[in-house]
Short mmCIF file of C-alpha atoms and ligand atoms in Angstrom, two decimals:
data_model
loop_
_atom_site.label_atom_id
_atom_site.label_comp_id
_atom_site.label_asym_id
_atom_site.label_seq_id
_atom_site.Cartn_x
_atom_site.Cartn_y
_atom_site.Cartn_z
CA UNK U 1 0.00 0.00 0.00
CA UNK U 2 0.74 3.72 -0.09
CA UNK U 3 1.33 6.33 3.04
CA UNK U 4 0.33 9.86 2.02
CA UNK U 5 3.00 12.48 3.21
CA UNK U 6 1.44 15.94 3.19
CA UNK U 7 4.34 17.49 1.44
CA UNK U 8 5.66 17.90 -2.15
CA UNK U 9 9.23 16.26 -2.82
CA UNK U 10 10.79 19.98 -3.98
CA UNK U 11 9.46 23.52 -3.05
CA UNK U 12 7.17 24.54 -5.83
CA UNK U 13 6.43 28.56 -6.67
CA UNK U 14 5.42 30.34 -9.33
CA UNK U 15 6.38 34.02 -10.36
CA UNK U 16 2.55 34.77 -11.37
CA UNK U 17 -0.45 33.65 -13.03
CA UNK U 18 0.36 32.43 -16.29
CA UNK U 19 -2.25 30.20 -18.41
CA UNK U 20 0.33 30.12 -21.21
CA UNK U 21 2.70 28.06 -19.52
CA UNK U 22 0.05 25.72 -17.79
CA UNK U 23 -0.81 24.57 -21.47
CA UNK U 24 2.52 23.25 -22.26
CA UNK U 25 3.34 21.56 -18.51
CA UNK U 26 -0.02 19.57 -18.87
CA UNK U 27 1.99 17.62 -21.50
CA UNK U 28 4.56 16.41 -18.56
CA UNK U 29 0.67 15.58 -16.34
CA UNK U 30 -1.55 13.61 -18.83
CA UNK U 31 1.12 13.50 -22.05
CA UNK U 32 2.92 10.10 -23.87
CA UNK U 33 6.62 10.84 -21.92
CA UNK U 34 4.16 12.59 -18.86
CA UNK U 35 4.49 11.55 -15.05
CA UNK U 36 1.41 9.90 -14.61
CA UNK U 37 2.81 7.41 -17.89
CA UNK U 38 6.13 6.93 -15.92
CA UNK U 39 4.44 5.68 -12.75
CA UNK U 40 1.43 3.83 -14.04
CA UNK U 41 4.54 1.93 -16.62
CA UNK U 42 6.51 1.21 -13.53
CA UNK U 43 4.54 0.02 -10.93
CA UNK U 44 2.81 -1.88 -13.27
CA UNK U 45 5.89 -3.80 -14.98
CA UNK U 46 7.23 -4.61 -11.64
CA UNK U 47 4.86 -7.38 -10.56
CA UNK U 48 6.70 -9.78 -13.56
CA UNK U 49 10.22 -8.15 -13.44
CA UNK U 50 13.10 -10.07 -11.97
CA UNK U 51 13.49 -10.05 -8.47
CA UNK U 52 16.57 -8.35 -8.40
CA UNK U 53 15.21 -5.20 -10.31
CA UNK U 54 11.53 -4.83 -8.28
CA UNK U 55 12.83 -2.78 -5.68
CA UNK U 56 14.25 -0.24 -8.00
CA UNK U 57 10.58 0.09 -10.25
CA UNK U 58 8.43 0.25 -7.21
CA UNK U 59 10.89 2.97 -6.03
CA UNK U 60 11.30 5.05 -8.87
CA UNK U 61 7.74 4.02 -9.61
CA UNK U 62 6.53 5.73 -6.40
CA UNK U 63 8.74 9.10 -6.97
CA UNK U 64 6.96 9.58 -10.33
CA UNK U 65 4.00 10.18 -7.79
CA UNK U 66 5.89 12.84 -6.47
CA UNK U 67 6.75 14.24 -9.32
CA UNK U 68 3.21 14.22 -10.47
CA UNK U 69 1.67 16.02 -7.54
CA UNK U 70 4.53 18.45 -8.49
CA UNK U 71 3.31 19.18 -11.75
CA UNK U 72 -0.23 19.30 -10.56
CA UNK U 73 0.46 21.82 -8.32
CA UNK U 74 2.35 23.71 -11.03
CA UNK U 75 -0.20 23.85 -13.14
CA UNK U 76 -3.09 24.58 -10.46
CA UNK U 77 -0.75 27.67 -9.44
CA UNK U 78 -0.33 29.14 -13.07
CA UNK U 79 -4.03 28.79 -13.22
CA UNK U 80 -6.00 29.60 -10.58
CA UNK U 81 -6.11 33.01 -10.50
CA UNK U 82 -7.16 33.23 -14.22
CA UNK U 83 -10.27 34.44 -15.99
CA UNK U 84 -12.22 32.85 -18.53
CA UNK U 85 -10.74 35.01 -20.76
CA UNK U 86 -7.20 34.85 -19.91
CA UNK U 87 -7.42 31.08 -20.37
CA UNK U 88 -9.23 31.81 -23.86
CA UNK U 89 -6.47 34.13 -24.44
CA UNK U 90 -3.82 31.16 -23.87
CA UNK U 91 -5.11 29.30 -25.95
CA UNK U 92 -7.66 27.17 -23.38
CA UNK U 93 -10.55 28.09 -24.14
CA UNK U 94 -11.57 24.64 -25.01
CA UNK U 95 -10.11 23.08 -21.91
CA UNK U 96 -12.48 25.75 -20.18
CA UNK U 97 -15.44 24.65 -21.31
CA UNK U 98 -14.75 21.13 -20.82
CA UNK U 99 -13.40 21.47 -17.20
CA UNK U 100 -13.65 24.70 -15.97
CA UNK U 101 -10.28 24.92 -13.43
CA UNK U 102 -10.16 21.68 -12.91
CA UNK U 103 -6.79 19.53 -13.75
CA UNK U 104 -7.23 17.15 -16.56
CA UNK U 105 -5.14 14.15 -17.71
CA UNK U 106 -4.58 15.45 -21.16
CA UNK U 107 -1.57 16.02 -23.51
CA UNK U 108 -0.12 20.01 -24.56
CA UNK U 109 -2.24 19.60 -28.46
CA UNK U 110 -5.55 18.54 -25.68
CA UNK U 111 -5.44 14.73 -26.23
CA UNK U 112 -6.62 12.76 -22.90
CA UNK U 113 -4.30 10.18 -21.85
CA UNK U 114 -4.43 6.78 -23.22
CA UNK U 115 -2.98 3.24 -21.78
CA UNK U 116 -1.49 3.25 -25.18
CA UNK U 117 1.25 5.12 -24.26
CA UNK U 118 2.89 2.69 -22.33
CA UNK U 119 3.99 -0.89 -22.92
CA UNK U 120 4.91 -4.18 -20.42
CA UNK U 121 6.05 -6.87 -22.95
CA UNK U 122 7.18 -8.95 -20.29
CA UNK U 123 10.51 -9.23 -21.30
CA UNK U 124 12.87 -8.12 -19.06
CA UNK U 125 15.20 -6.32 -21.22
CA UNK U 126 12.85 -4.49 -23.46
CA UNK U 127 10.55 -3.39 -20.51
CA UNK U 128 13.86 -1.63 -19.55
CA UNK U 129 14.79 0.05 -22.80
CA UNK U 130 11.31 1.00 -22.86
CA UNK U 131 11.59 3.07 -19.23
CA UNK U 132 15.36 4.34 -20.10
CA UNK U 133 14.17 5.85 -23.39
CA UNK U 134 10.98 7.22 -21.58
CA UNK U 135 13.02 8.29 -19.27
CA UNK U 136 15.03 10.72 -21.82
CA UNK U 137 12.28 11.63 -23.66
CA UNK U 138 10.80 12.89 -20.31
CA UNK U 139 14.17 15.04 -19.61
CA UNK U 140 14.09 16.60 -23.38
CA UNK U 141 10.32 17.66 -22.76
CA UNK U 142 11.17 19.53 -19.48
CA UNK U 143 14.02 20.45 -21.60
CA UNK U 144 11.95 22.26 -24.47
CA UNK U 145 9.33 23.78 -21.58
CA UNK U 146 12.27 25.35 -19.92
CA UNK U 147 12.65 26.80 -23.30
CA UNK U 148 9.39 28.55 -23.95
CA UNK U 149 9.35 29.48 -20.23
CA UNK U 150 10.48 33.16 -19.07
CA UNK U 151 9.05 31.99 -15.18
CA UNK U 152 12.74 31.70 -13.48
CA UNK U 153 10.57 29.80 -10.22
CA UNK U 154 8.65 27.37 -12.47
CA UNK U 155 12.23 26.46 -14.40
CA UNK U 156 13.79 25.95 -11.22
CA UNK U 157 11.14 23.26 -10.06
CA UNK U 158 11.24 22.16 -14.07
CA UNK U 159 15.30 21.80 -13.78
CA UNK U 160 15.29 19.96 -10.32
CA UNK U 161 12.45 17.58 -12.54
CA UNK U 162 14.96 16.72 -15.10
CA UNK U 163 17.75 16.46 -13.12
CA UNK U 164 15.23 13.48 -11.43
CA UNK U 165 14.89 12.31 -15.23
CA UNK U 166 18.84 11.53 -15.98
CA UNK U 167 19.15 9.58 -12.45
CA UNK U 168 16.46 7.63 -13.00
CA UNK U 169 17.40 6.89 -16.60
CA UNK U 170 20.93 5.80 -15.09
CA UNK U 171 19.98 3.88 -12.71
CA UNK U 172 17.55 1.87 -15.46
CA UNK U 173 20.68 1.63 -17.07
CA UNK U 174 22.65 -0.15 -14.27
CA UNK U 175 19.01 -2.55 -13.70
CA UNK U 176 19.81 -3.62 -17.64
CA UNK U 177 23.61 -4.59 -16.74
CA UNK U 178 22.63 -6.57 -13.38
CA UNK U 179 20.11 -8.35 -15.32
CA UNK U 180 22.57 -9.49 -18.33
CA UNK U 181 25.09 -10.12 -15.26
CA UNK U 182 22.96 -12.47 -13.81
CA UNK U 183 21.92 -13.56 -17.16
CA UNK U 184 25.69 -14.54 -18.40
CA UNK U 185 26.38 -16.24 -14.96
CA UNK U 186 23.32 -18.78 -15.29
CA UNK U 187 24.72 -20.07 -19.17
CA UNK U 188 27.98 -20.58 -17.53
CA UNK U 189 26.82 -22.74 -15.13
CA UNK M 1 1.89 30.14 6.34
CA UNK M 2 4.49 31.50 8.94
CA UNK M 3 7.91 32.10 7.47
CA UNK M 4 8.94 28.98 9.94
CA UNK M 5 6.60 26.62 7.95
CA UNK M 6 8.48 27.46 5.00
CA UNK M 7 11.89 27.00 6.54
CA UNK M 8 11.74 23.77 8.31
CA UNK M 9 9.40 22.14 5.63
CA UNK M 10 12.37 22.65 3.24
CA UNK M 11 14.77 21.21 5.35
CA UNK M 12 12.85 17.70 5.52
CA UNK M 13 12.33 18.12 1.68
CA UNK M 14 16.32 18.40 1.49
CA UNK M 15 16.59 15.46 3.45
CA UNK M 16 14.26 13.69 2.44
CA UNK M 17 15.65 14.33 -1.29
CA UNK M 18 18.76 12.52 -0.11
CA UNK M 19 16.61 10.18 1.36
CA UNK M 20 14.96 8.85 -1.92
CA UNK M 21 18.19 10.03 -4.10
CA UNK M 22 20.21 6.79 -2.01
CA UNK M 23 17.41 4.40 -2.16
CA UNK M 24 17.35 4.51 -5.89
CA UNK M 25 21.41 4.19 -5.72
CA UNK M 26 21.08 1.76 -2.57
CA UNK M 27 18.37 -0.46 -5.08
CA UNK M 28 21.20 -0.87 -7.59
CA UNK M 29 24.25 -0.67 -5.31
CA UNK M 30 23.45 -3.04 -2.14
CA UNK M 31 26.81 -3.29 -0.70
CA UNK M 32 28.07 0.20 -0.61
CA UNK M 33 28.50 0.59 2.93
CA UNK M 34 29.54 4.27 3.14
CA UNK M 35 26.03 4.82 1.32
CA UNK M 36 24.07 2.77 4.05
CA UNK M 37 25.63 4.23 7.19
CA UNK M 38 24.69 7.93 5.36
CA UNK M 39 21.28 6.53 4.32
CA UNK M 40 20.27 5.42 8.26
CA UNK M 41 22.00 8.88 9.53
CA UNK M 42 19.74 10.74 7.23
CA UNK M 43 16.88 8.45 8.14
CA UNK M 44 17.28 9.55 11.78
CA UNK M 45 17.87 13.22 10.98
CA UNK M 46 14.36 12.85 8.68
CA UNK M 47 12.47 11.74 11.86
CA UNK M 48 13.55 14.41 14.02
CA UNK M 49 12.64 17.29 12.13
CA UNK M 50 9.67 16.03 10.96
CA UNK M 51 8.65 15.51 15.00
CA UNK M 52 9.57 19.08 15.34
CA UNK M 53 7.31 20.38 12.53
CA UNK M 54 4.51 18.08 13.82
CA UNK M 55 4.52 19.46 16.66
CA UNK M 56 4.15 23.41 15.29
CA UNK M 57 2.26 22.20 11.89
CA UNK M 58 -0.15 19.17 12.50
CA UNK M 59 0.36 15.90 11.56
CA UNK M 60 2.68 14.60 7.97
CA UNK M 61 1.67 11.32 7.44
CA UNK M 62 -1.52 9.14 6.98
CA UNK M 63 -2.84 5.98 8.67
CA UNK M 64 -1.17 6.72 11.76
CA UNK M 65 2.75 6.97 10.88
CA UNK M 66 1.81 10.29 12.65
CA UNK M 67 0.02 10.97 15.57
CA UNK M 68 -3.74 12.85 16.27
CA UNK M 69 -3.93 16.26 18.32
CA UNK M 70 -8.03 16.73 19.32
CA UNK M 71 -9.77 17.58 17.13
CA UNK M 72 -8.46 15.42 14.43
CA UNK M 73 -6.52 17.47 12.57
CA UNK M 74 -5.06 15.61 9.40
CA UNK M 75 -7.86 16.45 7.53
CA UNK M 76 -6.79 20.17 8.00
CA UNK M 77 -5.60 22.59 5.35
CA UNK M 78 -2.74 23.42 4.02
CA UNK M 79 -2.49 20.73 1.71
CA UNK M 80 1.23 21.13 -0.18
CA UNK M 81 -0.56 22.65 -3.46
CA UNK M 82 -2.08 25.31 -1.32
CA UNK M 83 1.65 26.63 0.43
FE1 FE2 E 1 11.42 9.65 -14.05
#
């Protein structure tokens, strides 16, 4: 099971309301390479994962949570104190209609989120590659928001994000050598 | 919030960070001792000031890894996307 702790993993602020950049982030909430992908794909793929790698899924798994609720709140604070029009003028008008102020699991281009975005084949190996190149593709999307963003308080939550994206690809990384270890050892034996 | 809120709460997120930063090395590096003596030091450091900002702020955790004050108060606001 799962203990709520009623804190966020990394001090999250905002500079001011800004509608504009809440359109973009909700790609890293409900998106393909989002947060809520990266801990629904790892928690899942651990219940058929080798033994020796478990431990690191359900872990990293369980930050994505984190990370999530970071995002969330993100997004809730560039939003909140926006008008109907404001949110029209960012280019969420649409999202307004359907959902008012309300947090959606939906993609930057205002696609909901889909199971189809992420994969357990089962096999070892390939469920790996799969989380190491979600991993990066996670790390160039904060990448690009950081980009379009002039908020120096949202890029500093956004950099401490992708920082979180390159350690967790690593350590995916190191998973995929201590599974071929042990994989080489049994066909000598 | 107080100003005091602000402070301690960030230093239990900055231990905390090292907290989950050495289980995710600790997962994939088992026998690094040096990394397991730091990870328990941490883990005791990460209790205490989280019993000293119970104590001014209500109540962390659910399910009763904290304790109650009367009334019950771990229903109360702030929530972290409100701070
Ligand atoms: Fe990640």
């Amino acid at each position: 099971m799962w203990v709520y702790e009623k804190k966020l993993q990394y001090p999250v602020k905002v500079s001011t309301c800004n509608p504009r950049l809440a359109k973009y982030l909700i790609e890293q909430y409900g998106g393909a390479d989002g947060e809520l992908s990266a801990a629904l794909r790892y928690l899942n793929q651990r219940y058929t994962i080798p033994d020796k790698v478990v431990g690191l899924l359900n872990d990293i798994g369980t930050e994505e949570f984190a990370h999530l609720e970071m995002i969330a709140t993100l997004i809730y604070k560039l939003t909140k104190d926006a008008t109907p029009a404001q949110l029209e003028e960012a280019g969420l008008g649409a999202y307004y209609v359907n959902h008012d102020q309300a947090l959606y699991y939906q993609n930057a281009a205002g696609s909901p989120w889909t199971a189809t975005y992420i994969q357990a084949k089962g096999d070892p190996i390939a469920d790996l590659y799969e989380d190491i190149a979600a991993e990066e593709k996670a790390r160039a999307t904060y990448q690009w928001i950081i980009d379009l963003s002039d908020d120096p308080f949202l890029n500093d939550s956004l950099k401490f994000l992708r920082e979180r994206e390159i350690v967790h690809s690593q350590r995916f990384h190191e998973a995929v050598e201590i599974l071929k270890e042990e994989r080489d050892r049994k066909k000598i034996f | 919030m107080p100003e005091s809120y602000y402070q301690l709460m960030e230093k239990i997120q900055a231990v905390d960070f090292v907290l989950v930063d050495l289980t995710l090395y600790l997962d994939t590096h088992p026998d690094d001792l040096e990394a397991i003596k730091q990870f328990n030091q941490k883990a005791y450091e990460s209790k205490q000031l989280k019993a000293e900002f119970e104590n001014q702020f209500g109540p962390l955790l659910q399910y009763g890894l904290s304790y109650s004050n009367y009334p019950w108060n771990w229903k109360d606001a702030p929530w972290p996307w409100q701070v």
